[in-house]
Amino acid sequence: MFRVVLIALLAFSAPLCATPVDENSAQGLLARMSVALRANDYQGSFVYEHNGQIDALRLFHVGGSTERERLISMNGPRCEIVRSGGSIISTQPDAPTVFLHTSDSARLLPLTPDTRGAFFSKYYALNVAGQDRIAGYGARVVTISPRDAYRYGYRLWLDENTNLPLRSELVDGARRPLEQFMFVALDIGAKPKESDLQSSVDSGISAPPEELPLTTPPRWRVADLPPGFHFLRGLRPAQGPTQTEHHLYTDGIANISVYIEPRDGSVPAVAERSMVRGALNVYSRDFDAWRITALGDVPHAAVERIARSTQAVNAQPR
């Protein structure tokens, strides 16, 4: 779970421009959710169900101009992630401490999409779908339903007073939950103690980033992106083959990574391969001397379309 959170923090933390909307509409509630996540002090415990397992976690959060938060595992090996603004420290047993720098818009609570932009509603239907009660709080239920087969949807339970997300489900086209989290205890407005926000590991050695921004124009492009997706940015490994590129695509809600790397010539080429783990879909194909892999919390149709249409920038149209 902690590796999933770190990948999301590093790769997809790009703020969107806010757009005025009706505060009582589904889009208005979602916009206020994004503000509430950053502005409020809160602490609580939640369960996170993904890939056939359930994790119990404890979250401490202090809002304001520089957010601070700490996420701790409550079952299995003791792990934690500490964030102060865009600085991230992750610790796991028998593994080196990881230091990352990302956008101030990052967050540690899973399955809480950044919904401050208005453009995504072209590709999703937004609705207020009733009321419920979660962790002792009254909640309004908001649904984000995809309009095509290239993205998943969400069902979000938002606190009636603050619009903090109390529960979230990532759902497929049949509205079946693929992943979900739910607070079982939450204290909104309670400011955590300083000790609750401090990393349990004291280390002054910062690990180098695993990836760096591309300093030259990408040498690869996706010729047939699914509707609504756009190129976010390109990265390259800090170590390893210099020809490798990692491209990030988003529609404002869903995110997809594409890796283009040299193929090991000693291993037979594979026309295509795919894998599904919960909400994560992976599609890979070998093309000449290259291996192209697309992955993300999106349906198979999206990653296959992207991987199949990834080509060199100077390639002739197919």
Short mmCIF file of C-alpha atoms in Angstrom, two decimals:
data_model
loop_
_atom_site.label_atom_id
_atom_site.label_comp_id
_atom_site.label_asym_id
_atom_site.label_seq_id
_atom_site.Cartn_x
_atom_site.Cartn_y
_atom_site.Cartn_z
CA MET A 1 0.00 0.00 0.00
CA PHE A 2 2.78 2.43 0.92
CA ARG A 3 4.51 2.02 -2.45
CA VAL A 4 1.20 2.78 -4.19
CA VAL A 5 0.84 5.99 -2.17
CA LEU A 6 4.41 7.07 -2.95
CA ILE A 7 3.98 6.51 -6.70
CA ALA A 8 0.81 8.60 -6.65
CA LEU A 9 2.48 11.39 -4.67
CA LEU A 10 5.49 11.62 -6.97
CA ALA A 11 3.77 11.18 -10.30
CA PHE A 12 0.36 12.76 -10.11
CA SER A 13 0.23 15.82 -7.90
CA ALA A 14 -0.55 18.58 -10.37
CA PRO A 15 -2.94 21.30 -9.16
CA LEU A 16 -5.80 22.33 -11.42
CA CYS A 17 -7.29 25.77 -11.83
CA ALA A 18 -10.34 26.42 -9.70
CA THR A 19 -13.59 27.36 -11.46
CA PRO A 20 -16.62 29.02 -9.77
CA VAL A 21 -19.54 26.57 -9.50
CA ASP A 22 -22.82 26.17 -7.60
CA GLU A 23 -21.75 25.11 -4.10
CA ASN A 24 -24.74 22.81 -3.68
CA SER A 25 -24.19 20.95 -6.96
CA ALA A 26 -22.17 17.75 -7.13
CA GLN A 27 -19.30 19.66 -8.71
CA GLY A 28 -19.53 22.34 -6.04
CA LEU A 29 -19.37 19.74 -3.27
CA LEU A 30 -16.33 18.10 -4.92
CA ALA A 31 -14.56 21.45 -5.25
CA ARG A 32 -15.19 22.13 -1.55
CA MET A 33 -13.90 18.64 -0.72
CA SER A 34 -10.51 19.48 -2.23
CA VAL A 35 -10.35 22.68 -0.16
CA ALA A 36 -11.50 20.90 3.02
CA LEU A 37 -8.81 18.24 2.71
CA ARG A 38 -6.13 20.91 2.88
CA ALA A 39 -7.66 23.50 5.19
CA ASN A 40 -8.92 21.41 8.12
CA ASP A 41 -7.18 19.86 11.09
CA TYR A 42 -8.25 16.24 11.61
CA GLN A 43 -7.07 12.88 12.87
CA GLY A 44 -8.60 9.46 12.63
CA SER A 45 -8.37 5.79 11.73
CA PHE A 46 -9.55 4.22 8.49
CA VAL A 47 -9.56 0.91 6.65
CA TYR A 48 -8.32 0.62 3.07
CA GLU A 49 -9.37 -2.35 0.93
CA HIS A 50 -7.32 -2.99 -2.20
CA ASN A 51 -5.92 -5.92 -4.19
CA GLY A 52 -7.75 -8.41 -1.98
CA GLN A 53 -6.31 -7.14 1.29
CA ILE A 54 -7.44 -4.77 4.04
CA ASP A 55 -5.09 -2.30 5.74
CA ALA A 56 -5.86 -0.40 8.94
CA LEU A 57 -4.22 3.05 9.06
CA ARG A 58 -4.02 6.09 11.30
CA LEU A 59 -3.85 9.59 9.82
CA PHE A 60 -2.88 12.90 11.48
CA HIS A 61 -3.36 16.11 9.48
CA VAL A 62 -2.73 19.82 10.15
CA GLY A 63 -4.13 22.21 7.53
CA GLY A 64 -3.02 25.66 6.50
CA SER A 65 -0.57 27.24 4.06
CA THR A 66 1.94 24.45 4.75
CA GLU A 67 0.10 21.21 5.36
CA ARG A 68 1.62 18.57 7.58
CA GLU A 69 0.42 15.00 7.92
CA ARG A 70 1.51 11.54 8.98
CA LEU A 71 0.13 8.17 7.92
CA ILE A 72 0.87 5.07 10.03
CA SER A 73 0.04 1.42 9.38
CA MET A 74 -1.85 -0.24 12.24
CA ASN A 75 -1.61 -3.86 11.07
CA GLY A 76 1.26 -5.87 9.61
CA PRO A 77 4.79 -4.37 9.51
CA ARG A 78 4.98 -0.86 10.96
CA CYS A 79 5.28 1.64 8.11
CA GLU A 80 4.74 5.38 7.95
CA ILE A 81 4.72 8.32 5.57
CA VAL A 82 5.31 11.86 6.85
CA ARG A 83 4.60 14.91 4.68
CA SER A 84 5.38 18.59 5.25
CA GLY A 85 4.31 20.66 2.25
CA GLY A 86 5.99 18.96 -0.69
CA SER A 87 8.58 17.03 1.36
CA ILE A 88 7.89 13.32 1.90
CA ILE A 89 9.61 10.80 4.19
CA SER A 90 8.63 7.12 3.94
CA THR A 91 9.90 4.38 6.23
CA GLN A 92 9.35 0.62 6.01
CA PRO A 93 10.99 -2.27 7.87
CA ASP A 94 14.15 -3.68 6.26
CA ALA A 95 14.15 -0.97 3.59
CA PRO A 96 16.03 2.33 3.25
CA THR A 97 14.24 5.52 4.24
CA VAL A 98 12.88 7.26 1.15
CA PHE A 99 12.94 11.05 0.82
CA LEU A 100 10.86 12.65 -1.95
CA HIS A 101 9.95 16.14 -3.07
CA THR A 102 6.59 16.63 -4.77
CA SER A 103 3.87 19.23 -5.20
CA ASP A 104 2.24 20.92 -2.21
CA SER A 105 -1.06 19.58 -3.59
CA ALA A 106 -0.13 15.98 -2.70
CA ARG A 107 -2.17 14.13 -0.07
CA LEU A 108 -1.83 10.90 1.90
CA LEU A 109 -5.52 9.93 2.09
CA PRO A 110 -6.16 7.43 -0.75
CA LEU A 111 -8.91 7.56 -3.38
CA THR A 112 -9.48 11.31 -3.05
CA PRO A 113 -9.22 12.72 -6.59
CA ASP A 114 -8.30 16.34 -7.18
CA THR A 115 -11.59 17.75 -8.42
CA ARG A 116 -10.90 21.48 -8.51
CA GLY A 117 -10.97 21.68 -12.32
CA ALA A 118 -14.19 21.90 -14.32
CA PHE A 119 -13.10 20.30 -17.59
CA PHE A 120 -13.28 16.73 -16.30
CA SER A 121 -17.09 16.88 -16.13
CA LYS A 122 -17.15 16.51 -19.94
CA TYR A 123 -16.00 12.92 -19.46
CA TYR A 124 -17.81 12.16 -16.18
CA ALA A 125 -21.40 12.52 -15.00
CA LEU A 126 -21.62 14.06 -11.51
CA ASN A 127 -24.57 13.50 -9.19
CA VAL A 128 -25.62 13.92 -5.56
CA ALA A 129 -26.94 10.45 -4.69
CA GLY A 130 -28.47 10.70 -1.25
CA GLN A 131 -27.34 10.73 2.38
CA ASP A 132 -25.67 8.30 4.75
CA ARG A 133 -23.79 8.15 8.06
CA ILE A 134 -20.07 7.32 8.34
CA ALA A 135 -17.92 7.29 11.51
CA GLY A 136 -20.71 9.10 13.36
CA TYR A 137 -20.97 11.95 10.82
CA GLY A 138 -23.84 12.72 8.47
CA ALA A 139 -22.66 12.42 4.87
CA ARG A 140 -23.79 13.40 1.39
CA VAL A 141 -23.04 10.82 -1.30
CA VAL A 142 -21.58 12.13 -4.58
CA THR A 143 -21.01 9.93 -7.61
CA ILE A 144 -18.47 10.48 -10.42
CA SER A 145 -19.56 8.22 -13.30
CA PRO A 146 -17.45 7.83 -16.48
CA ARG A 147 -19.12 8.55 -19.82
CA ASP A 148 -17.01 5.98 -21.71
CA ALA A 149 -14.99 2.77 -21.23
CA TYR A 150 -11.62 4.48 -20.66
CA ARG A 151 -11.96 5.43 -16.99
CA TYR A 152 -13.38 4.29 -13.67
CA GLY A 153 -15.80 6.13 -11.44
CA TYR A 154 -15.98 7.15 -7.79
CA ARG A 155 -18.56 7.12 -5.04
CA LEU A 156 -17.68 9.63 -2.31
CA TRP A 157 -19.24 10.18 1.12
CA LEU A 158 -18.64 13.82 2.18
CA ASP A 159 -19.18 15.20 5.68
CA GLU A 160 -22.27 17.43 5.65
CA ASN A 161 -20.54 20.27 7.49
CA THR A 162 -16.93 20.31 6.29
CA ASN A 163 -17.10 18.30 3.02
CA LEU A 164 -14.21 16.11 4.16
CA PRO A 165 -14.34 12.67 2.50
CA LEU A 166 -15.39 10.06 5.05
CA ARG A 167 -15.46 7.16 2.62
CA SER A 168 -14.54 6.63 -1.03
CA GLU A 169 -15.01 3.81 -3.54
CA LEU A 170 -13.35 3.40 -6.91
CA VAL A 171 -15.92 1.56 -9.07
CA ASP A 172 -15.94 -0.14 -12.46
CA GLY A 173 -18.49 0.26 -15.26
CA ALA A 174 -20.93 -2.01 -13.42
CA ARG A 175 -20.53 0.14 -10.26
CA ARG A 176 -18.73 -2.66 -8.43
CA PRO A 177 -16.11 -1.43 -5.90
CA LEU A 178 -12.51 -2.11 -6.96
CA GLU A 179 -10.86 -0.27 -4.05
CA GLN A 180 -12.30 1.61 -1.10
CA PHE A 181 -11.41 3.37 2.12
CA MET A 182 -13.63 4.30 5.07
CA PHE A 183 -12.98 6.17 8.30
CA VAL A 184 -14.04 4.16 11.35
CA ALA A 185 -13.07 6.92 13.81
CA LEU A 186 -12.50 10.59 12.97
CA ASP A 187 -12.10 13.81 14.95
CA ILE A 188 -12.56 16.81 12.65
CA GLY A 189 -11.10 20.03 14.03
CA ALA A 190 -8.76 18.29 16.49
CA LYS A 191 -5.23 19.52 15.88
CA PRO A 192 -2.66 16.71 16.24
CA LYS A 193 0.17 17.05 18.72
CA GLU A 194 3.63 17.86 17.40
CA SER A 195 4.79 14.37 18.31
CA ASP A 196 2.01 12.89 16.14
CA LEU A 197 3.47 14.63 13.07
CA GLN A 198 7.11 13.71 13.57
CA SER A 199 8.83 10.86 11.75
CA SER A 200 9.93 8.03 14.03
CA VAL A 201 13.20 7.83 12.05
CA ASP A 202 15.95 10.41 12.52
CA SER A 203 18.12 10.49 9.41
CA GLY A 204 19.86 13.39 7.74
CA ILE A 205 20.77 11.42 4.62
CA SER A 206 18.51 12.18 1.68
CA ALA A 207 18.11 9.52 -0.98
CA PRO A 208 18.37 10.75 -4.60
CA PRO A 209 15.09 10.85 -6.53
CA GLU A 210 14.32 7.75 -8.53
CA GLU A 211 13.34 9.85 -11.53
CA LEU A 212 14.23 13.29 -12.89
CA PRO A 213 12.34 15.59 -15.29
CA LEU A 214 13.20 15.28 -18.98
CA THR A 215 15.52 18.10 -20.01
CA THR A 216 14.91 17.56 -23.75
CA PRO A 217 11.67 17.14 -25.72
CA PRO A 218 10.20 13.61 -25.44
CA ARG A 219 11.29 11.24 -28.18
CA TRP A 220 8.01 9.33 -27.99
CA ARG A 221 4.34 10.27 -28.21
CA VAL A 222 0.92 8.67 -27.98
CA ALA A 223 -0.73 9.03 -31.39
CA ASP A 224 -4.22 7.94 -30.24
CA LEU A 225 -4.95 9.13 -26.71
CA PRO A 226 -8.34 8.25 -25.24
CA PRO A 227 -10.67 11.29 -25.23
CA GLY A 228 -9.96 13.79 -22.47
CA PHE A 229 -6.44 12.62 -21.60
CA HIS A 230 -3.46 14.92 -22.08
CA PHE A 231 0.30 14.77 -21.56
CA LEU A 232 1.28 15.97 -18.08
CA ARG A 233 5.05 15.63 -18.03
CA GLY A 234 7.99 13.40 -18.92
CA LEU A 235 10.58 11.83 -16.61
CA ARG A 236 13.74 9.78 -16.94
CA PRO A 237 15.45 7.43 -14.45
CA ALA A 238 18.15 8.95 -12.27
CA GLN A 239 20.09 5.77 -12.91
CA GLY A 240 19.79 3.17 -15.66
CA PRO A 241 19.40 3.38 -19.46
CA THR A 242 19.43 6.99 -20.63
CA GLN A 243 17.02 6.13 -23.47
CA THR A 244 14.24 5.22 -21.03
CA GLU A 245 11.34 7.67 -20.79
CA HIS A 246 8.38 7.76 -18.39
CA HIS A 247 5.39 9.80 -19.58
CA LEU A 248 2.44 10.83 -17.39
CA TYR A 249 -1.06 11.37 -18.78
CA THR A 250 -4.22 12.53 -16.98
CA ASP A 251 -7.81 13.56 -17.59
CA GLY A 252 -7.91 15.42 -14.27
CA ILE A 253 -9.23 12.38 -12.39
CA ALA A 254 -7.67 9.25 -13.91
CA ASN A 255 -3.90 8.94 -14.40
CA ILE A 256 -1.80 6.72 -16.68
CA SER A 257 1.97 6.08 -16.79
CA VAL A 258 3.77 5.00 -19.97
CA TYR A 259 7.28 3.54 -19.81
CA ILE A 260 9.40 3.29 -22.96
CA GLU A 261 12.63 1.37 -22.36
CA PRO A 262 15.22 -0.61 -24.37
CA ARG A 263 14.34 -4.29 -24.62
CA ASP A 264 16.77 -6.97 -23.53
CA GLY A 265 17.75 -8.53 -26.86
CA SER A 266 18.67 -11.83 -25.22
CA VAL A 267 15.03 -12.38 -24.23
CA PRO A 268 12.50 -13.32 -26.93
CA ALA A 269 10.12 -10.52 -27.84
CA VAL A 270 6.54 -10.78 -26.62
CA ALA A 271 3.83 -9.31 -28.82
CA GLU A 272 1.70 -8.28 -25.85
CA ARG A 273 1.07 -9.05 -22.21
CA SER A 274 -1.44 -7.75 -19.68
CA MET A 275 -2.07 -7.91 -15.94
CA VAL A 276 -4.85 -6.84 -13.59
CA ARG A 277 -4.44 -6.22 -9.86
CA GLY A 278 -7.59 -4.76 -8.37
CA ALA A 279 -8.07 -1.41 -10.09
CA LEU A 280 -4.59 -1.43 -11.65
CA ASN A 281 -4.37 -2.48 -15.30
CA VAL A 282 -1.06 -3.05 -17.06
CA TYR A 283 -0.53 -3.59 -20.80
CA SER A 284 2.90 -4.12 -22.37
CA ARG A 285 4.17 -4.84 -25.86
CA ASP A 286 7.56 -5.30 -27.50
CA PHE A 287 8.22 -3.15 -30.53
CA ASP A 288 11.50 -3.56 -32.43
CA ALA A 289 14.22 -2.88 -29.82
CA TRP A 290 11.78 -1.35 -27.33
CA ARG A 291 9.35 -2.39 -24.63
CA ILE A 292 6.33 -0.13 -24.12
CA THR A 293 4.27 -0.47 -20.94
CA ALA A 294 1.17 1.48 -19.96
CA LEU A 295 -0.37 1.21 -16.50
CA GLY A 296 -2.86 3.00 -14.30
CA ASP A 297 -6.03 2.74 -12.25
CA VAL A 298 -8.09 2.73 -15.45
CA PRO A 299 -9.87 0.02 -17.48
CA HIS A 300 -7.88 -2.29 -19.76
CA ALA A 301 -9.18 -0.50 -22.87
CA ALA A 302 -7.35 2.69 -21.90
CA VAL A 303 -3.89 1.20 -21.27
CA GLU A 304 -4.09 -1.02 -24.37
CA ARG A 305 -5.07 1.90 -26.62
CA ILE A 306 -2.23 4.03 -25.28
CA ALA A 307 0.47 1.34 -25.44
CA ARG A 308 -0.53 0.28 -28.95
CA SER A 309 -0.38 3.85 -30.28
CA THR A 310 2.87 4.93 -28.59
CA GLN A 311 5.43 5.69 -31.31
CA ALA A 312 8.58 7.68 -31.94
CA VAL A 313 7.94 11.39 -32.47
CA ASN A 314 9.40 11.22 -35.99
CA ALA A 315 7.49 8.05 -36.94
CA GLN A 316 5.23 8.11 -39.99
CA PRO A 317 1.48 8.03 -39.29
CA ARG A 318 0.13 4.49 -39.20
#
